Coordinates of C-alpha atoms and ligand atoms in Angstrom, one line a residue:
M118 CA 0.0 0.0 0.0
A119 CA 1.3 3.4 -0.9
K120 CA 2.4 5.4 2.1
A121 CA 1.0 8.9 2.7
A122 CA 2.7 11.8 0.9
S123 CA 4.4 14.4 3.0
I124 CA 2.7 17.4 1.6
P125 CA 3.1 20.6 3.6
I126 CA 0.0 22.3 5.1
I127 CA 0.1 26.1 4.7
D128 CA -2.2 28.4 6.7
I129 CA -3.0 31.6 4.8
S130 CA -5.9 32.6 6.9
D131 CA -4.1 35.3 8.9
D132 CA -4.3 38.6 7.0
Q133 CA -2.1 40.2 9.5
G134 CA 0.4 37.4 9.3
D135 CA 4.0 37.5 8.0
H136 CA 3.2 37.3 4.3
A137 CA 6.8 37.0 3.2
R138 CA 7.3 33.9 5.4
I139 CA 4.0 32.3 4.3
A140 CA 4.8 33.0 0.6
K141 CA 8.2 31.4 1.0
E142 CA 6.7 28.3 2.6
L143 CA 4.2 28.1 -0.2
V144 CA 6.8 28.5 -3.0
D145 CA 9.2 26.0 -1.3
A146 CA 6.4 23.4 -1.0
A147 CA 5.3 24.0 -4.6
A148 CA 8.8 23.7 -5.9
E149 CA 9.5 20.5 -3.9
H150 CA 6.2 18.6 -4.1
G151 CA 4.0 20.3 -6.8
F152 CA 1.2 19.8 -4.3
V153 CA 0.3 21.9 -1.3
Y154 CA -2.5 21.8 1.3
I155 CA -4.1 25.1 2.3
R156 CA -5.5 24.9 5.8
N157 CA -9.2 25.5 5.5
T158 CA -10.4 27.6 8.4
G159 CA -13.5 28.6 6.4
R160 CA -12.3 32.1 5.7
D161 CA -11.9 31.7 2.0
I162 CA -14.5 29.0 1.4
S163 CA -16.7 27.9 4.2
P164 CA -17.3 24.2 5.1
A165 CA -21.0 24.8 4.4
Q166 CA -20.3 26.1 0.9
I167 CA -18.0 23.1 0.2
Q168 CA -20.7 20.7 1.5
Q169 CA -23.3 22.4 -0.6
A170 CA -21.1 22.1 -3.7
F171 CA -20.7 18.3 -3.1
N172 CA -24.5 18.0 -2.6
I173 CA -25.1 19.7 -6.0
S174 CA -22.5 17.4 -7.5
R175 CA -24.4 14.4 -6.2
T176 CA -27.6 15.7 -7.6
L177 CA -26.0 16.4 -11.0
F178 CA -24.5 12.9 -11.5
R179 CA -27.7 11.3 -10.4
S180 CA -29.6 13.1 -13.1
P181 CA -31.1 11.0 -15.9
L182 CA -28.5 10.0 -18.5
E183 CA -30.4 11.9 -21.3
E184 CA -30.2 15.0 -19.3
K185 CA -26.4 14.7 -18.9
Q186 CA -26.0 13.7 -22.5
R187 CA -27.8 16.9 -23.5
C188 CA -24.9 18.8 -21.9
K189 CA -22.1 16.7 -23.5
I190 CA -18.6 18.1 -23.4
E191 CA -17.8 20.4 -26.3
R192 CA -14.5 21.4 -27.8
N193 CA -14.5 24.4 -25.5
N194 CA -13.9 21.9 -22.6
Q195 CA -17.3 22.6 -21.0
G196 CA -20.0 20.1 -20.2
W197 CA -20.4 16.5 -19.2
S198 CA -18.0 13.7 -19.9
G199 CA -19.3 10.2 -19.4
M200 CA -17.5 7.0 -18.5
H201 CA -15.9 5.1 -21.4
T202 CA -17.9 2.0 -20.6
E203 CA -18.7 1.2 -24.2
T204 CA -15.1 0.8 -25.1
L205 CA -13.9 -1.1 -22.0
D206 CA -11.5 -3.9 -22.1
P207 CA -11.2 -5.3 -18.6
K208 CA -7.7 -6.6 -19.3
T209 CA -6.2 -3.3 -20.4
Q210 CA -8.4 -0.9 -18.5
R211 CA -6.3 1.4 -16.4
V212 CA -7.0 2.6 -12.9
G213 CA -8.8 5.9 -12.8
D214 CA -10.6 5.7 -16.1
F215 CA -14.0 5.0 -14.6
K216 CA -15.4 8.4 -13.9
E217 CA -17.9 11.0 -15.0
G218 CA -17.0 14.7 -15.0
F219 CA -18.8 17.9 -15.5
N220 CA -16.9 21.0 -16.5
F221 CA -18.4 24.4 -15.7
G222 CA -17.0 27.4 -17.7
A223 CA -17.9 31.0 -16.9
F224 CA -21.1 32.2 -15.3
T225 CA -22.6 35.7 -16.0
N226 CA -24.9 37.3 -13.5
G227 CA -25.3 34.0 -11.6
K228 CA -26.3 32.2 -14.8
A229 CA -24.3 29.4 -16.6
T230 CA -23.2 30.2 -20.1
Q231 CA -23.6 26.5 -21.2
P232 CA -26.3 23.9 -20.9
I233 CA -26.7 22.4 -17.5
P234 CA -28.9 19.5 -16.3
K235 CA -32.4 20.7 -15.1
S236 CA -31.8 19.1 -11.7
I237 CA -29.2 21.6 -10.8
E238 CA -30.9 24.7 -12.3
P239 CA -32.2 25.8 -8.9
H240 CA -28.5 25.9 -7.7
E241 CA -27.1 27.9 -10.6
A242 CA -26.5 31.0 -8.5
D243 CA -24.8 29.0 -5.7
L244 CA -22.6 27.4 -8.3
A245 CA -21.6 30.7 -9.7
T246 CA -20.7 31.9 -6.2
F247 CA -18.7 28.8 -5.5
R248 CA -16.8 29.1 -8.7
A249 CA -16.0 32.7 -8.0
L250 CA -14.8 31.8 -4.5
C251 CA -12.4 29.2 -6.0
H252 CA -11.1 31.8 -8.4
Q253 CA -10.6 34.3 -5.6
L254 CA -8.7 31.9 -3.5
C255 CA -6.5 31.0 -6.5
R256 CA -5.7 34.7 -7.0
K257 CA -4.8 35.0 -3.3
L258 CA -2.4 32.1 -3.7
L259 CA -1.0 33.6 -7.0
L260 CA -0.2 36.8 -5.1
L261 CA 1.7 34.8 -2.6
F262 CA 3.6 33.0 -5.4
G263 CA 4.4 36.4 -6.8
I264 CA 5.8 37.5 -3.4
G265 CA 7.6 34.3 -2.7
L266 CA 9.3 34.2 -6.1
G267 CA 10.3 37.8 -5.9
V268 CA 8.3 38.6 -9.0
E269 CA 8.3 42.3 -9.9
P270 CA 5.5 43.4 -9.6
P271 CA 4.3 40.8 -7.1
G272 CA 0.8 41.0 -8.6
F273 CA 2.1 39.7 -12.0
F274 CA 0.3 36.3 -11.8
T275 CA -2.8 37.8 -10.1
E276 CA -3.3 40.4 -12.8
A277 CA -3.0 37.7 -15.4
H278 CA -5.9 35.9 -13.8
S279 CA -8.5 38.6 -13.8
P280 CA -12.0 37.1 -13.3
D281 CA -13.5 39.8 -15.6
K282 CA -11.8 38.6 -18.8
A283 CA -12.3 35.4 -20.8
S284 CA -10.1 32.5 -19.7
G285 CA -10.1 28.7 -19.9
S286 CA -10.8 28.4 -16.2
I287 CA -13.0 25.4 -15.3
L288 CA -14.8 24.2 -12.2
R289 CA -14.9 20.4 -12.6
F290 CA -17.1 18.0 -10.6
L291 CA -16.0 14.4 -10.7
Y292 CA -17.7 11.2 -9.8
Y293 CA -16.0 7.9 -9.4
P294 CA -18.3 4.9 -9.0
P295 CA -17.8 2.6 -6.0
P296 CA -14.6 0.6 -6.4
G297 CA -16.3 -2.8 -6.4
A298 CA -18.1 -1.8 -9.6
T299 CA -14.9 -1.4 -11.6
P300 CA -12.7 -4.1 -13.1
S301 CA -9.7 -2.1 -12.2
A302 CA -10.5 -2.7 -8.5
Q303 CA -9.5 -6.3 -9.1
E304 CA -6.0 -5.3 -10.1
A305 CA -5.2 -2.3 -8.0
D306 CA -3.1 -2.8 -5.0
G307 CA -3.4 0.0 -2.5
Q308 CA -6.1 2.3 -1.2
A309 CA -8.6 4.3 -3.0
G310 CA -8.0 7.9 -3.8
L311 CA -5.5 10.3 -5.1
E312 CA -1.8 9.5 -5.4
I313 CA 1.2 11.4 -6.5
L314 CA 4.4 10.2 -8.0
T315 CA 7.2 11.2 -5.7
Q316 CA 10.7 12.2 -6.7
T317 CA 11.9 8.8 -5.7
N318 CA 9.5 7.3 -8.2
G319 CA 7.0 5.8 -5.7
W320 CA 3.3 6.4 -5.5
A321 CA 2.3 8.2 -2.3
A322 CA -1.3 8.6 -1.1
V323 CA -2.8 12.1 -0.7
P324 CA -5.1 11.9 2.3
V325 CA -8.2 14.0 2.3
C326 CA -7.6 14.7 6.0
P327 CA -3.8 14.7 6.6
S328 CA -2.6 14.4 10.2
G329 CA -2.6 17.8 11.9
T330 CA -5.9 18.9 10.4
E331 CA -8.2 16.7 12.6
E332 CA -9.4 19.7 14.6
D333 CA -9.9 22.0 11.6
P334 CA -13.5 23.1 10.7
S335 CA -13.0 21.4 7.3
P336 CA -10.3 19.3 5.6
P337 CA -7.6 21.4 3.9
I338 CA -7.9 22.5 0.2
L339 CA -5.4 20.6 -1.9
V340 CA -3.6 22.8 -4.5
N341 CA -1.9 21.2 -7.5
I342 CA 0.6 23.4 -9.3
G343 CA -0.1 21.7 -12.6
D344 CA 1.4 22.2 -16.0
L345 CA 0.9 25.9 -16.5
L346 CA 2.7 27.4 -13.5
S347 CA 5.5 25.0 -14.1
Y348 CA 5.7 26.0 -17.7
W349 CA 5.6 29.7 -16.7
T350 CA 8.4 29.3 -14.2
N351 CA 10.7 27.2 -16.3
G352 CA 10.0 24.2 -14.2
L353 CA 10.9 25.9 -10.9
L354 CA 7.4 25.1 -9.6
R355 CA 6.8 21.4 -10.0
S356 CA 4.1 19.7 -12.1
T357 CA 3.5 16.4 -10.5
V358 CA 2.2 13.2 -12.0
H359 CA -0.8 12.0 -10.2
R360 CA -3.6 9.4 -10.5
V361 CA -6.7 8.2 -8.8
T362 CA -6.7 4.6 -7.8
F363 CA -9.4 2.2 -6.6
T364 CA -8.6 -0.1 -3.8
G365 CA -8.5 -3.9 -4.1
S366 CA -7.4 -6.8 -2.0
G367 CA -6.0 -8.5 -5.0
T368 CA -9.0 -10.8 -5.0
G369 CA -11.4 -8.4 -6.5
K370 CA -13.4 -8.0 -3.3
S371 CA -13.3 -4.6 -1.8
T372 CA -11.8 -4.3 1.6
N373 CA -11.7 -1.6 4.3
A374 CA -8.0 -0.8 3.5
A375 CA -8.9 2.6 2.2
R376 CA -10.1 3.7 5.6
S377 CA -6.4 4.1 6.4
V378 CA -6.4 7.1 4.1
D379 CA -8.5 9.6 6.0
G380 CA -11.6 10.6 4.0
E381 CA -11.4 7.9 1.4
S382 CA -13.6 4.8 1.1
T383 CA -13.4 1.5 -0.7
T384 CA -17.1 1.0 -0.8
D385 CA -18.7 4.3 -1.5
P386 CA -18.6 6.4 -4.7
R387 CA -16.0 9.1 -4.7
Y388 CA -16.7 12.7 -5.5
S389 CA -14.1 15.3 -6.0
I390 CA -14.2 19.0 -7.1
V391 CA -11.4 20.6 -8.9
F392 CA -10.9 24.2 -10.0
F393 CA -8.6 24.7 -12.9
C394 CA -7.4 28.3 -12.8
H395 CA -6.2 29.6 -16.1
P396 CA -4.7 33.0 -17.0
T397 CA -6.9 35.1 -19.3
N398 CA -6.8 34.0 -22.9
D399 CA -4.6 36.8 -24.3
T400 CA -1.9 36.4 -21.6
P401 CA 1.5 35.8 -23.2
L402 CA 3.4 33.0 -21.3
T403 CA 6.6 35.0 -21.3
A404 CA 9.4 34.8 -18.9
V405 CA 8.3 35.7 -15.4
P406 CA 10.0 38.9 -14.2
S407 CA 11.7 37.2 -11.3
E408 CA 15.4 36.8 -10.6
R409 CA 14.7 33.4 -9.0
V410 CA 12.9 32.1 -12.0
H411 CA 15.5 33.5 -14.3
S412 CA 18.5 32.0 -12.5
F413 CA 16.6 28.7 -12.3
Q414 CA 16.3 28.9 -16.1
S415 CA 20.1 29.5 -16.5
G416 CA 20.8 26.5 -14.4
L417 CA 18.5 24.3 -16.5
A418 CA 21.1 23.2 -19.0
T419 CA 23.0 21.2 -16.5
A420 CA 20.7 21.0 -13.4
N421 CA 17.3 20.1 -14.8
V422 CA 16.7 17.0 -16.7
G423 CA 15.3 18.0 -20.0
N424 CA 12.3 20.1 -19.1
P425 CA 10.5 20.3 -22.4
Y426 CA 9.3 23.8 -21.4
A427 CA 12.8 25.2 -21.0
E428 CA 13.2 26.0 -24.7
R429 CA 10.0 27.2 -26.2
K430 CA 8.3 29.8 -28.3
V431 CA 6.1 32.2 -26.4
L432 CA 2.5 30.9 -26.4
T433 CA -0.6 32.7 -25.1
A434 CA -2.6 31.0 -22.3
E435 CA -5.3 30.3 -24.9
E436 CA -2.8 28.7 -27.3
H437 CA -1.3 26.6 -24.5
L438 CA -4.7 25.4 -23.4
K439 CA -5.8 24.6 -27.0
M440 CA -2.6 22.5 -27.4
R441 CA -3.4 20.6 -24.2
L442 CA -7.0 20.0 -25.1
Q443 CA -6.0 18.8 -28.6
A444 CA -3.8 16.2 -26.9
T445 CA -6.7 15.2 -24.7
Y446 CA -9.0 14.7 -27.7
L447 CA -6.3 12.7 -29.4
R448 CA -6.2 10.5 -26.4
I449 CA -10.0 10.1 -26.2
S450 CA -10.3 9.3 -29.9
R451 CA -7.4 6.8 -29.7
A452 CA -9.2 5.2 -26.7
A453 CA -12.3 4.8 -28.8
K454 CA -10.3 3.1 -31.5
T455 CA -8.2 0.8 -29.3
G456 CA -10.7 0.1 -26.5
V457 CA -8.3 1.4 -23.9
A458 CA -10.0 4.1 -22.0
E459 CA -7.9 7.0 -20.9
T460 CA -8.7 9.9 -18.6
N461 CA -9.7 13.4 -19.6
E462 CA -6.9 15.6 -18.3
V463 CA -6.0 19.1 -19.1
D464 CA -3.9 20.0 -16.2
G465 CA -0.8 18.5 -17.7
E466 CA -0.4 15.4 -15.7
E467 CA -1.4 11.9 -16.7
S468 CA -3.5 10.0 -14.2
G469 CA -1.3 7.1 -14.3
P470 CA 1.7 5.8 -16.2
K471 CA 0.5 5.4 -19.7
K472 CA 1.5 5.9 -23.3
T473 CA 1.7 9.5 -24.3
K474 CA 1.3 10.7 -27.8
A475 CA 3.6 13.6 -28.5
P476 CA 1.2 16.6 -28.6
S477 CA 1.6 18.9 -31.6
G478 CA 2.4 22.3 -30.3
L479 CA 5.4 21.2 -28.3
N480 CA 8.7 22.1 -29.9
R481 CA 10.4 19.5 -32.1
A482 CA 12.9 18.4 -29.5
A483 CA 10.2 17.8 -26.9
R484 CA 8.1 15.8 -29.4
R485 CA 11.1 13.8 -30.4
R486 CA 11.9 13.1 -26.7
I487 CA 8.4 11.8 -26.1
K488 CA 8.6 9.6 -29.1
L489 CA 11.9 8.1 -27.9
I490 CA 10.5 7.5 -24.5
E491 CA 7.5 5.7 -25.9
K492 CA 9.8 3.6 -28.1
Q493 CA 11.8 2.7 -25.0
R494 CA 8.6 1.8 -23.1
D495 CA 7.8 -0.7 -25.8
L496 CA 11.3 -2.1 -25.7
I497 CA 11.1 -2.5 -21.9
K498 CA 7.7 -4.2 -22.2
Q499 CA 9.0 -6.5 -24.9
K500 CA 12.0 -7.4 -22.7
K501 CA 9.7 -8.3 -19.9
G502 CA 7.3 -10.2 -22.1
I503 CA 4.4 -7.8 -21.5
S504 CA 2.1 -7.4 -24.5
E505 CA 2.0 -3.9 -26.0
G506 CA -1.5 -2.7 -25.2
S507 CA -1.5 -4.2 -21.7
G508 CA -1.2 -2.1 -18.5
E509 CA 0.3 -5.0 -16.7
R510 CA 3.2 -4.2 -14.2
D511 CA 2.9 -0.6 -15.3
D512 CA 4.6 0.7 -12.1
E513 CA 7.6 -1.5 -12.7
V514 CA 7.9 -0.6 -16.4
Q515 CA 7.5 3.1 -15.5
K516 CA 10.3 2.9 -12.9
E517 CA 12.7 1.4 -15.4
L518 CA 11.6 3.9 -18.0
D519 CA 12.1 6.8 -15.7
K520 CA 15.7 5.7 -15.0
W521 CA 16.4 5.4 -18.7
T522 CA 14.8 8.8 -19.3
E523 CA 16.9 10.4 -16.7
L524 CA 20.0 9.1 -18.3
M525 CA 18.9 10.2 -21.7
D526 CA 18.0 13.6 -20.4
G527 CA 21.3 13.9 -18.7
R528 CA 23.1 13.2 -21.9
T529 CA 20.9 15.6 -23.8
S530 CA 21.7 18.3 -21.2
V531 CA 25.4 17.8 -21.7
R532 CA 25.0 18.0 -25.4
M533 CA 22.9 21.1 -25.1
E534 CA 25.4 22.7 -22.8
K535 CA 28.2 22.0 -25.3
K536 CA 26.1 23.4 -28.1
R537 CA 25.3 26.5 -26.0
I538 CA 29.0 27.1 -25.3
R539 CA 29.8 26.6 -29.0
K540 CA 27.1 29.1 -29.9
A541 CA 28.2 31.6 -27.3
K542 CA 31.8 31.4 -28.6
E543 CA 30.6 31.8 -32.2
Q544 CA 28.6 34.9 -31.2
A545 CA 31.5 36.3 -29.3
R546 CA 33.7 36.3 -32.4
P547 CA 34.6 39.9 -33.5
R548 CA 32.5 41.0 -36.5
T549 CA 32.1 43.9 -38.9
K550 CA 29.2 46.3 -38.5
R551 CA 27.4 44.1 -41.1
G552 CA 27.9 41.0 -38.9
K553 CA 30.6 39.4 -41.0
V554 CA 33.1 37.5 -38.9
L555 CA 36.5 39.1 -38.9
T556 CA 39.5 37.0 -40.0
G557 CA 43.1 37.4 -41.0
R558 CA 44.5 40.9 -41.0
A559 CA 41.3 42.6 -40.1
L560 CA 41.0 40.4 -37.0
K561 CA 44.6 41.2 -36.0
E562 CA 43.8 44.9 -36.4
R563 CA 40.8 44.7 -34.3
E564 CA 42.6 42.8 -31.5
K565 CA 45.3 45.4 -31.5
Q566 CA 42.6 48.1 -31.2
V567 CA 40.9 46.3 -28.3
K568 CA 44.2 46.0 -26.5
K569 CA 45.0 49.7 -27.0
N570 CA 41.6 50.6 -25.6
E571 CA 42.0 48.3 -22.6
K572 CA 45.3 49.9 -21.8
K573 CA 43.7 53.4 -22.0
I574 CA 41.0 52.3 -19.5
V575 CA 43.5 50.9 -17.1
Q576 CA 45.6 54.1 -17.3
S577 CA 42.7 56.4 -16.8
G578 CA 41.4 54.1 -13.9
G579 CA 37.9 54.4 -15.3
I580 CA 35.5 51.9 -16.6
S581 CA 34.3 52.2 -20.1
A582 CA 32.8 49.9 -22.7
T583 CA 35.3 48.8 -25.3
N584 CA 34.4 49.7 -28.8
N585 CA 34.0 46.5 -30.7
Q586 CA 32.8 48.0 -33.9
S587 CA 35.0 48.6 -36.9
Ligands
AKG108 O1 -10.3 13.4 -8.3 C1 -9.2 13.8 -7.9 O2 -8.9 13.7 -6.7 C2 -8.2 14.4 -8.8 C3 -8.7 14.8 -10.2 C4 -7.7 15.4 -11.1 O3 -6.5 15.3 -10.8 C5 -8.1 16.0 -12.3 O4 -9.3 16.0 -12.6 O5 -7.3 16.6 -13.0
FE2_109 FE1 -5.4 16.2 -12.4

């Protein structure tokens, strides 16, 4: 059974508190774990409001199928997504694929801007309020990220997430049926619920009620840094792979093992609520004006293992989201073809080790890297005698693959660093005004001139820029 993840719990409720310290704690936790708990004292979102949202979610998923189908998810990422039951193959079905979701886009004046099931129409205004509260809390956290990262101005992220402009932000309700009702419960080993992949490549459980929060008015709110903040900070803030598992005793019968993860159950359906906070559509995902992010970027060539976001062209938030959604649709349509259901994710993390198609929109090197990894996954499986489409011994395969990937990325980093040095040297070569590289006599002349200038500076004791132009 996966042990509990050690995710820090941060209390942001004290408005008079030491913001710099809280911001630092938040940034450190996000950089190390990619997940953070925010202690919920009810100040930002009250326990009653959370309870009410879960009640509405239950009502929604219990609605007649035709009602939900009427609101089917559109290319704008809003609406209902059903379980992929029609295409199931119990042998290859992966954990976490059995779920229904409902994505809410923007509300205007308390009204949804998309079809919603009749059963929840009376709660439309409450939903609008709840979504707005989630957004507000995210902006509060984004300000702390700005402070903690030394971004100038600190409101850089907050400004980019104005609730008054169009964005891809989504409030998502999720419903996972009782574990016993899914074939994957027969294969899974562990407890129900969310798990993250730790830096040592093991799965760790994310309890709903981590220890230390027993006395709180409500369990903490879990924050996932996700793909975008990671992208935006050159990988400084971590995007962590996570998945939702169902429990199983290995015999297919549900057990009470999940009780060991506070708040999760092996016998009941599971409901979760996620708010995906996106910058407004026109936000360019340019370098964050922060020394810390910047110096992290410079260290990437040697320190970071092949972050595909390190070299990139500037995208807007909308382009980035479209790219991610496109990858999601590719996965869904492939699932329909192969019979292997995959989850509907747009926050940049897979919900379990699985084959990833290189999404178009990533740069060529990143796409090539993903292709190489997938080729290697097939090789590892072949070596172990596991058939291609099967999810058998996925964790073991993933571990081996991660080691290989790290090695490959290490080699790539060294190559890139050499290339960078070569390029820098090339750029540093003396040139004419028109950019032609100086050689022979002209070069000697220039060097003589430079030496003369340097001498002058030393003699005058002043500092001045040497004139490199000819
Ligand atoms: O259901 C959960 O706990 C996590 C869901 C999730 O990660 C997602 O929808 O992206
Ligand atoms: Fe997720």
